[in-house]
Amino acid sequence: MKEVHLFYAPGLPECAELPAEEAAHAVRVLRMKAGEALLATDGRGSFYECTLQSASPKSCSLHIDRVIPGEKYWHGEIHLAVAPTKNMDRMEWLAEKATEIGMDGIHFLLCHNSERRVLKTERVEKIVVAATKQSHKAYKPTVAELTPFAAFLQQPGTGAKFIAHCLAAEGELPFLFDLLPAHGDATVLIGPEGDFTPEEVERAQAAGYQPVSLGRSRLRTETAALVAVQLMNLKARIS
Amino acid sequence: MKEVHLFYAPGLPECAELPAEEAAHAVRVLRMKAGEALLATDGRGSFYECTLQSASPKSCSLHIDRVIPGEKYWHGEIHLAVAPTKNMDRMEWLAEKATEIGMDGIHFLLCHNSERRVLKTERVEKIVVAATKQSHKAYKPTVAELTPFAAFLQQPGTGAKFIAHCLAAEGELPFLFDLLPAHGDATVLIGPEGDFTPEEVERAQAAGYQPVSLGRSRLRTETAALVAVQLMNLKARIS
């Protein structure tokens, strides 16, 4: 497949220029010059065929030649809320893979059993941007800051709400895929290495989150989170 | 969930002892002593409740108290054949995640566009064993050596055969999930970063592999491979 480099310019269309990092990449790495054509996305659903007006490593101004609506390959809004693992690498690959597969937002939960109680989202955001560009998507997932579990439950949330946990006896909980709505809108909560506490599950249920299973294999936190995204994306895919 | 350490002893039941590495872990790390109980698997479907007869870091002999058949959470045999990526880390996490989700065998293909043309399977095998233990499975996926594409096609293979590629126009190929048999037996081929060549796709079709799509998101090799395993596992899961 011919690779067309996709630039991320969240300011488009109002602010028709590449962010510093993208400008540096265009000029220093790709050696692009004024007058050359490039493809950019605003990460909110549009691609822009542009011409470089000025090319400096600090800023590249663009002329928008054509706006192309980017297609989302799934219905509705897919949101993942996960308690970050102690090992940050595992969250970073989760962010990359979930972005490739396709989701709308990743949220981080601070739970009672969380081993990681601080999280800098800058790196995750960078990885999500890179994966959005690499997988040629016009929709960049949003990356939310670490939020205490109780506070997250107070947020309106999106569509059908589910909490995946391992506290119930095997086979007792319905399988997420069977309950997901075809229209896509869904949010799934994934707990920390030590899982959610019974109190957290109760609070989530009181807030409208339905307890579900991700199947009978025992999965690590980041694997459970990716499986949840894959199941949401599969149920909501546009054939 | 209470974590019970699971040991891997492929020699069981005939050879009732822990391999050197497992013995060292039991004695040096877990400080286990003769007379203590432990749980082991042969990786071929059985768990063994054992008592340590002798405990030295070099070898631990076991007395089998009880054999418990391990349940496989999916029907049939799930096999993945993937052209390894240049970056070996990506193959290692694929092996770990695919083992957690559940498959029977991972095979490595040497393709025309393969950037990685040598692969040591020792590390992959270690990761697969660790993931099998960590996810408490009695079935350890087999890890096959790197095999030239044409030679792999000559092998009998397992169940329904599919080749996922991106050479066709979008929407032209059927979606893997729609074609997977409910009985589970399936093998999916995933190409290298540069994808399969048209000739390779033709040869695969001649060998009975049906071209499929994994959905419309553009996926990296290792992501495509994990999505294929997840789709096979989902279709073959035992409810």
PDB file of N, CA, C and O in Angstrom, chain B residues 175-200:
ATOM      1  N   PHE B 175     -15.395  -9.901   5.375  1.00  0.00           N
ATOM      2  CA  PHE B 175     -14.852  -9.677   6.708  1.00  0.00           C
ATOM      3  C   PHE B 175     -14.602 -11.027   7.375  1.00  0.00           C
ATOM      4  O   PHE B 175     -15.495 -11.883   7.395  1.00  0.00           O
ATOM      5  N   LEU B 176     -13.392 -11.233   7.899  1.00  0.00           N
ATOM      6  CA  LEU B 176     -13.016 -12.514   8.503  1.00  0.00           C
ATOM      7  C   LEU B 176     -14.099 -13.072   9.427  1.00  0.00           C
ATOM      8  O   LEU B 176     -14.488 -14.234   9.316  1.00  0.00           O
ATOM      9  N   PHE B 177     -14.598 -12.220  10.323  1.00  0.00           N
ATOM     10  CA  PHE B 177     -15.544 -12.689  11.343  1.00  0.00           C
ATOM     11  C   PHE B 177     -16.771 -13.343  10.716  1.00  0.00           C
ATOM     12  O   PHE B 177     -17.294 -14.321  11.246  1.00  0.00           O
ATOM     13  N   ASP B 178     -17.214 -12.818   9.556  1.00  0.00           N
ATOM     14  CA  ASP B 178     -18.422 -13.352   8.911  1.00  0.00           C
ATOM     15  C   ASP B 178     -18.191 -14.746   8.330  1.00  0.00           C
ATOM     16  O   ASP B 178     -19.132 -15.512   8.152  1.00  0.00           O
ATOM     17  N   LEU B 179     -16.938 -15.072   8.031  1.00  0.00           N
ATOM     18  CA  LEU B 179     -16.645 -16.359   7.382  1.00  0.00           C
ATOM     19  C   LEU B 179     -16.145 -17.427   8.345  1.00  0.00           C
ATOM     20  O   LEU B 179     -16.118 -18.608   8.006  1.00  0.00           O
ATOM     21  N   LEU B 180     -15.748 -17.022   9.532  1.00  0.00           N
ATOM     22  CA  LEU B 180     -15.194 -17.996  10.485  1.00  0.00           C
ATOM     23  C   LEU B 180     -16.239 -19.047  10.858  1.00  0.00           C
ATOM     24  O   LEU B 180     -17.399 -18.726  11.081  1.00  0.00           O
ATOM     25  N   PRO B 181     -15.811 -20.314  10.922  1.00  0.00           N
ATOM     26  CA  PRO B 181     -16.747 -21.375  11.298  1.00  0.00           C
ATOM     27  C   PRO B 181     -16.981 -21.369  12.813  1.00  0.00           C
ATOM     28  O   PRO B 181     -16.090 -21.022  13.582  1.00  0.00           O
ATOM     29  N   ALA B 182     -18.206 -21.733  13.204  1.00  0.00           N
ATOM     30  CA  ALA B 182     -18.538 -21.740  14.632  1.00  0.00           C
ATOM     31  C   ALA B 182     -17.767 -22.844  15.368  1.00  0.00           C
ATOM     32  O   ALA B 182     -17.519 -22.742  16.564  1.00  0.00           O
ATOM     33  N   HIS B 183     -17.372 -23.885  14.619  1.00  0.00           N
ATOM     34  CA  HIS B 183     -16.656 -24.987  15.299  1.00  0.00           C
ATOM     35  C   HIS B 183     -15.232 -24.585  15.662  1.00  0.00           C
ATOM     36  O   HIS B 183     -14.514 -25.322  16.330  1.00  0.00           O
ATOM     37  N   GLY B 184     -14.814 -23.422  15.163  1.00  0.00           N
ATOM     38  CA  GLY B 184     -13.556 -22.878  15.645  1.00  0.00           C
ATOM     39  C   GLY B 184     -12.341 -23.107  14.790  1.00  0.00           C
ATOM     40  O   GLY B 184     -11.595 -22.167  14.534  1.00  0.00           O
ATOM     41  N   ASP B 185     -12.129 -24.342  14.327  1.00  0.00           N
ATOM     42  CA  ASP B 185     -10.894 -24.626  13.586  1.00  0.00           C
ATOM     43  C   ASP B 185     -10.603 -23.606  12.503  1.00  0.00           C
ATOM     44  O   ASP B 185     -11.346 -23.501  11.530  1.00  0.00           O
ATOM     45  N   ALA B 186      -9.540 -22.853  12.656  1.00  0.00           N
ATOM     46  CA  ALA B 186      -9.205 -21.850  11.647  1.00  0.00           C
ATOM     47  C   ALA B 186      -7.734 -21.458  11.717  1.00  0.00           C
ATOM     48  O   ALA B 186      -7.104 -21.529  12.776  1.00  0.00           O
ATOM     49  N   THR B 187      -7.200 -21.085  10.571  1.00  0.00           N
ATOM     50  CA  THR B 187      -5.841 -20.557  10.454  1.00  0.00           C
ATOM     51  C   THR B 187      -5.913 -19.266   9.661  1.00  0.00           C
ATOM     52  O   THR B 187      -6.570 -19.222   8.623  1.00  0.00           O
ATOM     53  N   VAL B 188      -5.282 -18.203  10.176  1.00  0.00           N
ATOM     54  CA  VAL B 188      -5.254 -16.927   9.469  1.00  0.00           C
ATOM     55  C   VAL B 188      -3.803 -16.529   9.209  1.00  0.00           C
ATOM     56  O   VAL B 188      -2.960 -16.635  10.095  1.00  0.00           O
ATOM     57  N   LEU B 189      -3.540 -16.119   7.970  1.00  0.00           N
ATOM     58  CA  LEU B 189      -2.209 -15.641   7.585  1.00  0.00           C
ATOM     59  C   LEU B 189      -2.181 -14.118   7.610  1.00  0.00           C
ATOM     60  O   LEU B 189      -3.080 -13.473   7.062  1.00  0.00           O
ATOM     61  N   ILE B 190      -1.154 -13.557   8.255  1.00  0.00           N
ATOM     62  CA  ILE B 190      -0.970 -12.103   8.322  1.00  0.00           C
ATOM     63  C   ILE B 190       0.390 -11.774   7.715  1.00  0.00           C
ATOM     64  O   ILE B 190       1.403 -12.365   8.094  1.00  0.00           O
ATOM     65  N   GLY B 191       0.398 -10.826   6.798  1.00  0.00           N
ATOM     66  CA  GLY B 191       1.618 -10.512   6.058  1.00  0.00           C
ATOM     67  C   GLY B 191       2.560  -9.560   6.775  1.00  0.00           C
ATOM     68  O   GLY B 191       2.243  -9.047   7.845  1.00  0.00           O
ATOM     69  N   PRO B 192       3.706  -9.304   6.163  1.00  0.00           N
ATOM     70  CA  PRO B 192       4.713  -8.404   6.740  1.00  0.00           C
ATOM     71  C   PRO B 192       4.316  -6.931   6.575  1.00  0.00           C
ATOM     72  O   PRO B 192       3.278  -6.644   5.971  1.00  0.00           O
ATOM     73  N   GLU B 193       5.166  -6.035   7.095  1.00  0.00           N
ATOM     74  CA  GLU B 193       4.873  -4.603   6.990  1.00  0.00           C
ATOM     75  C   GLU B 193       4.566  -4.186   5.547  1.00  0.00           C
ATOM     76  O   GLU B 193       3.702  -3.371   5.306  1.00  0.00           O
ATOM     77  N   GLY B 194       5.265  -4.808   4.612  1.00  0.00           N
ATOM     78  CA  GLY B 194       5.039  -4.457   3.200  1.00  0.00           C
ATOM     79  C   GLY B 194       3.898  -5.236   2.570  1.00  0.00           C
ATOM     80  O   GLY B 194       3.676  -5.168   1.370  1.00  0.00           O
ATOM     81  N   ASP B 195       3.182  -6.008   3.376  1.00  0.00           N
ATOM     82  CA  ASP B 195       2.048  -6.846   2.967  1.00  0.00           C
ATOM     83  C   ASP B 195       2.528  -8.026   2.096  1.00  0.00           C
ATOM     84  O   ASP B 195       3.695  -8.124   1.743  1.00  0.00           O
ATOM     85  N   PHE B 196       1.593  -8.918   1.802  1.00  0.00           N
ATOM     86  CA  PHE B 196       1.895 -10.030   0.905  1.00  0.00           C
ATOM     87  C   PHE B 196       2.033  -9.469  -0.506  1.00  0.00           C
ATOM     88  O   PHE B 196       1.515  -8.396  -0.817  1.00  0.00           O
ATOM     89  N   THR B 197       2.701 -10.202  -1.387  1.00  0.00           N
ATOM     90  CA  THR B 197       2.735  -9.821  -2.794  1.00  0.00           C
ATOM     91  C   THR B 197       1.505 -10.450  -3.470  1.00  0.00           C
ATOM     92  O   THR B 197       0.960 -11.437  -2.967  1.00  0.00           O
ATOM     93  N   PRO B 198       1.085  -9.892  -4.611  1.00  0.00           N
ATOM     94  CA  PRO B 198      -0.037 -10.504  -5.339  1.00  0.00           C
ATOM     95  C   PRO B 198       0.225 -11.985  -5.629  1.00  0.00           C
ATOM     96  O   PRO B 198      -0.668 -12.818  -5.535  1.00  0.00           O
ATOM     97  N   GLU B 199       1.489 -12.324  -5.923  1.00  0.00           N
ATOM     98  CA  GLU B 199       1.838 -13.720  -6.195  1.00  0.00           C
ATOM     99  C   GLU B 199       1.601 -14.582  -4.960  1.00  0.00           C
ATOM    100  O   GLU B 199       1.073 -15.694  -5.047  1.00  0.00           O
ATOM    101  N   GLU B 200       1.988 -14.056  -3.791  1.00  0.00           N
ATOM    102  CA  GLU B 200       1.791 -14.829  -2.553  1.00  0.00           C
ATOM    103  C   GLU B 200       0.304 -15.055  -2.285  1.00  0.00           C
ATOM    104  O   GLU B 200      -0.109 -16.142  -1.889  1.00  0.00           O
TER     105      GLU B 200
END
